[in-house]
Amino acid sequence: MTDGPSAAGTVPDPRQLSDIAVELAGRAGALAMRHQAAGLSVSSKSSVTDVVTDADRAVEEFLRAALAQLRPGDAVLGEEGGTGGQSTAGSPVRWVLDPIDGTVNFMLGLPYFAVSIAAQVHGETVAGCVHNPATGELFRAAAGSGAFLGDRRLTGPRPAPLDQAVLATGFSYDPARRARQGRAAGELLASVGNLRRLGSAALDLCALAAGWVDLYYEGPLNEWDFAAGLLIAAEAGVATSGLRGRPAGAHLVAGAHPLRAEEFFQLLTAAGVAEIG
């Protein structure tokens, strides 16, 4: 393992936190795949389309236990377990975990889901890893050090004209909100090249960083959905926004090549995307 117990009040190097995230994501992904192979127990959360599996819970329990050994005193926010207490011993670090982002894809056997791990220092995300265990792809970033897929440095999407650009987005579990999002997406389709709805916000942001899609927006999101992926996109040079002067965040995450960002963000604003949440 790459790190030992944290010293009270010390601020670790983002690269050290990234190394921890990478190692734990790999192990967590292997655990998820073992659960998938053995057969999944599935239940619902906020709606019948918002599902959780025994693998989601087991992976988060593993991550929490591993972090408690490696970084005792750090706070943890996870999708399935909520906030695991506040930081103790003066630690400025909080970990943000999504054990399986794209649970429906995972349940169906569609190979587009990920373990997402972010580390924040004093509230700012400084390290992140998004790992797709079905494909072996592992995206990582540390603040100020760039973003990578394996050993390949990521440089973001192409500066394609909007009418040729491929746009990725996602939709809410709430039917009424999803209907509003669908109307906005339908309006946007007249101005972009095409649209993809792939089912994992974390991986969509990494796809943007890798240049596999040209544009992305989605919101509202939970912090665990986007914390690691947003850092990876930003470190790849993606311009991000929450529209109307707000930074990207839980209300909305949008991203594009810097040369297309202003036009794209104006298009989203005109379509009413910022008001959907």
XYZ file of C-alpha atoms in Angstrom:
277
model
C 0.000 0.000 0.000
C 1.145 3.509 -0.766
C 0.546 5.371 2.468
C 0.270 4.899 6.210
C -1.761 6.546 8.953
C -2.220 10.281 8.607
C -0.538 12.688 10.962
C -2.951 15.003 12.749
C -3.497 18.241 10.901
C -1.011 17.540 8.109
C -1.910 18.246 4.488
C -0.855 15.319 2.295
C 0.508 15.608 -1.227
C -2.366 15.188 -3.744
C -0.258 12.605 -5.571
C -0.143 10.460 -2.449
C -3.918 10.651 -2.138
C -4.252 9.795 -5.827
C -2.053 6.732 -5.343
C -4.316 5.552 -2.523
C -7.421 6.126 -4.666
C -5.912 4.179 -7.574
C -4.971 1.197 -5.471
C -8.261 1.018 -3.627
C -10.300 1.495 -6.809
C -8.560 -1.474 -8.393
C -9.278 -3.691 -5.417
C -12.855 -2.426 -5.120
C -13.475 -3.067 -8.813
C -12.302 -6.655 -8.480
C -14.701 -7.105 -5.551
C -17.585 -5.707 -7.590
C -16.879 -8.107 -10.438
C -16.816 -11.080 -8.059
C -20.233 -10.080 -6.773
C -21.546 -9.681 -10.310
C -20.318 -13.145 -11.253
C -21.920 -14.686 -8.175
C -25.330 -13.099 -8.814
C -26.732 -9.885 -7.415
C -29.387 -9.040 -4.850
C -31.194 -5.881 -6.013
C -33.496 -3.429 -4.207
C -34.819 0.102 -4.831
C -33.982 3.419 -3.160
C -35.612 6.734 -4.133
C -37.691 5.208 -6.952
C -38.173 1.904 -8.740
C -35.514 2.971 -11.277
C -32.992 3.979 -8.575
C -31.553 0.592 -7.664
C -28.880 -0.639 -5.289
C -27.228 -4.054 -5.141
C -25.468 -6.016 -2.441
C -22.276 -5.281 -4.392
C -22.723 -1.500 -3.986
C -22.911 -1.929 -0.219
C -20.074 -4.437 -0.010
C -17.729 -2.295 -2.097
C -18.413 0.799 -0.002
C -17.891 -1.170 3.232
C -14.546 -2.384 1.881
C -13.466 1.137 0.941
C -14.466 2.580 4.305
C -12.594 -0.141 6.173
C -9.481 0.279 4.030
C -9.476 4.062 4.468
C -9.950 3.695 8.226
C -6.694 1.731 8.303
C -4.743 3.876 5.878
C -6.048 7.333 6.804
C -7.557 7.141 10.310
C -9.296 10.359 11.198
C -10.230 11.311 7.640
C -13.921 11.925 6.984
C -15.790 9.794 4.438
C -18.873 10.573 2.351
C -20.290 7.597 0.464
C -23.410 7.005 -1.588
C -24.628 4.026 0.406
C -23.433 4.926 3.897
C -23.689 8.705 3.923
C -21.254 10.634 6.066
C -19.115 8.364 8.195
C -18.525 10.963 10.884
C -16.586 14.182 10.778
C -12.811 14.384 10.458
C -11.028 13.666 13.700
C -7.519 14.362 14.958
C -7.479 17.574 12.946
C -7.416 15.848 9.553
C -8.335 18.207 6.692
C -9.127 15.303 4.331
C -12.489 13.925 3.243
C -12.991 11.001 0.870
C -15.996 10.958 -1.477
C -17.000 7.481 -2.631
C -19.321 6.075 -5.236
C -18.854 2.314 -4.934
C -20.571 1.615 -8.256
C -21.577 4.556 -10.437
C -23.924 3.170 -13.080
C -25.587 0.496 -10.965
C -28.298 -0.216 -13.554
C -25.626 -0.901 -16.180
C -23.788 -3.092 -13.654
C -26.971 -5.033 -12.872
C -27.713 -5.573 -16.588
C -24.157 -6.567 -17.499
C -23.607 -3.462 -19.638
C -19.870 -2.719 -19.282
C -20.183 0.992 -18.452
C -19.969 1.434 -14.679
C -17.229 2.518 -12.325
C -15.779 2.785 -8.864
C -15.252 6.501 -8.183
C -12.992 7.762 -5.383
C -12.132 11.410 -4.722
C -10.058 13.006 -1.984
C -10.772 16.532 -0.802
C -8.565 18.776 1.313
C -10.349 21.634 3.090
C -13.328 21.041 0.784
C -11.411 21.141 -2.497
C -11.056 17.994 -4.593
C -7.343 17.366 -5.095
C -7.192 13.705 -6.159
C -9.460 11.278 -7.915
C -9.725 7.905 -9.597
C -12.515 6.472 -11.746
C -12.084 2.783 -12.581
C -14.235 0.716 -14.929
C -13.555 -2.865 -13.802
C -15.437 -4.345 -16.776
C -12.920 -2.879 -19.248
C -9.905 -2.357 -16.992
C -9.825 1.383 -17.774
C -8.470 3.430 -14.892
C -8.626 7.227 -14.983
C -6.733 9.254 -12.395
C -5.742 12.808 -11.564
C -4.001 14.834 -8.896
C -4.411 18.585 -8.682
C -1.747 20.331 -10.737
C -0.354 17.083 -12.139
C -2.637 16.360 -15.094
C -5.116 13.597 -15.847
C -4.298 10.130 -17.133
C -5.866 6.975 -18.526
C -3.321 4.404 -17.434
C -0.056 6.024 -18.480
C -1.586 8.152 -21.261
C -2.011 11.817 -20.472
C -5.464 13.122 -21.319
C -5.928 16.394 -23.193
C -9.692 16.763 -23.394
C -12.123 16.787 -26.324
C -11.622 18.099 -29.839
C -12.828 21.643 -30.595
C -15.551 20.410 -32.936
C -18.222 22.890 -34.080
C -21.341 22.340 -32.015
C -23.330 21.075 -34.989
C -20.763 18.262 -35.334
C -20.150 17.640 -31.639
C -21.239 14.551 -29.694
C -22.986 15.496 -26.468
C -23.242 13.229 -23.408
C -25.795 13.723 -20.647
C -27.840 11.853 -18.069
C -31.350 11.935 -16.638
C -32.932 11.962 -13.197
C -34.632 9.070 -11.440
C -37.564 11.395 -10.702
C -40.145 11.099 -13.534
C -41.246 14.753 -13.514
C -37.695 16.068 -13.565
C -36.743 13.515 -16.218
C -39.537 14.805 -18.435
C -38.163 18.359 -18.156
C -34.664 17.100 -18.900
C -35.961 15.226 -21.929
C -37.568 18.352 -23.347
C -34.328 20.308 -22.918
C -32.306 17.515 -24.514
C -34.715 17.426 -27.434
C -34.218 21.130 -27.974
C -30.437 20.767 -27.819
C -30.453 17.974 -30.411
C -31.287 20.515 -33.094
C -27.983 22.338 -32.400
C -25.464 19.533 -31.783
C -24.163 16.644 -33.841
C -25.656 13.870 -31.716
C -26.372 12.771 -28.163
C -25.246 9.896 -25.955
C -26.850 8.774 -22.688
C -24.436 6.163 -21.326
C -25.438 5.844 -17.665
C -22.488 6.902 -15.501
C -21.715 10.535 -14.766
C -18.244 9.638 -13.483
C -17.336 7.826 -16.698
C -18.997 10.475 -18.879
C -16.670 13.098 -17.404
C -13.712 10.803 -18.036
C -14.922 10.227 -21.600
C -14.932 13.999 -22.035
C -11.380 14.159 -20.648
C -10.324 11.411 -23.074
C -12.017 13.051 -26.073
C -14.500 10.206 -26.581
C -17.325 12.751 -26.405
C -17.109 16.463 -27.170
C -19.595 18.008 -24.737
C -21.218 17.052 -21.449
C -23.826 18.363 -19.057
C -25.903 16.841 -16.279
C -27.620 17.955 -13.131
C -28.568 17.861 -10.429
C -26.027 15.304 -9.263
C -24.766 14.010 -5.948
C -21.217 14.873 -4.993
C -20.083 11.266 -5.247
C -21.308 11.167 -8.864
C -18.962 13.880 -10.097
C -16.192 14.667 -7.573
C -13.476 12.474 -9.084
C -14.615 12.793 -12.699
C -14.809 16.583 -12.570
C -11.214 16.819 -11.348
C -10.078 14.433 -14.100
C -11.857 16.531 -16.745
C -10.462 19.800 -15.392
C -6.927 18.409 -15.219
C -7.317 17.328 -18.861
C -7.983 20.952 -19.822
C -11.777 20.818 -20.061
C -13.587 24.115 -19.429
C -16.350 23.520 -16.874
C -19.300 25.525 -15.573
C -22.499 25.409 -13.579
C -23.980 28.182 -15.800
C -25.121 31.688 -14.867
C -21.792 32.480 -13.224
C -21.777 29.448 -10.952
C -18.975 26.886 -10.878
C -19.741 23.284 -11.755
C -21.280 21.509 -8.785
C -24.182 19.448 -7.513
C -26.766 21.655 -9.254
C -25.113 21.204 -12.675
C -21.869 20.069 -14.281
C -21.162 21.162 -17.853
C -17.939 20.836 -19.815
C -16.451 21.435 -23.265
C -13.250 22.295 -25.094
C -12.233 25.843 -24.071
C -12.728 27.081 -27.646
C -16.358 25.855 -27.668
C -17.253 26.373 -24.031
C -18.813 29.840 -24.177
C -21.037 28.932 -27.112
C -22.025 25.635 -25.513
C -22.803 27.170 -22.141
C -24.943 29.827 -23.843
C -26.808 27.073 -25.678
C -27.498 25.244 -22.411
C -28.690 28.455 -20.782
C -31.051 29.197 -23.660
C -32.478 25.671 -23.395
C -33.275 26.265 -19.723
C -30.914 23.584 -18.447
C -29.863 25.671 -15.436
C -33.463 25.887 -14.212
C -34.410 22.192 -14.451
C -33.227 21.148 -10.963
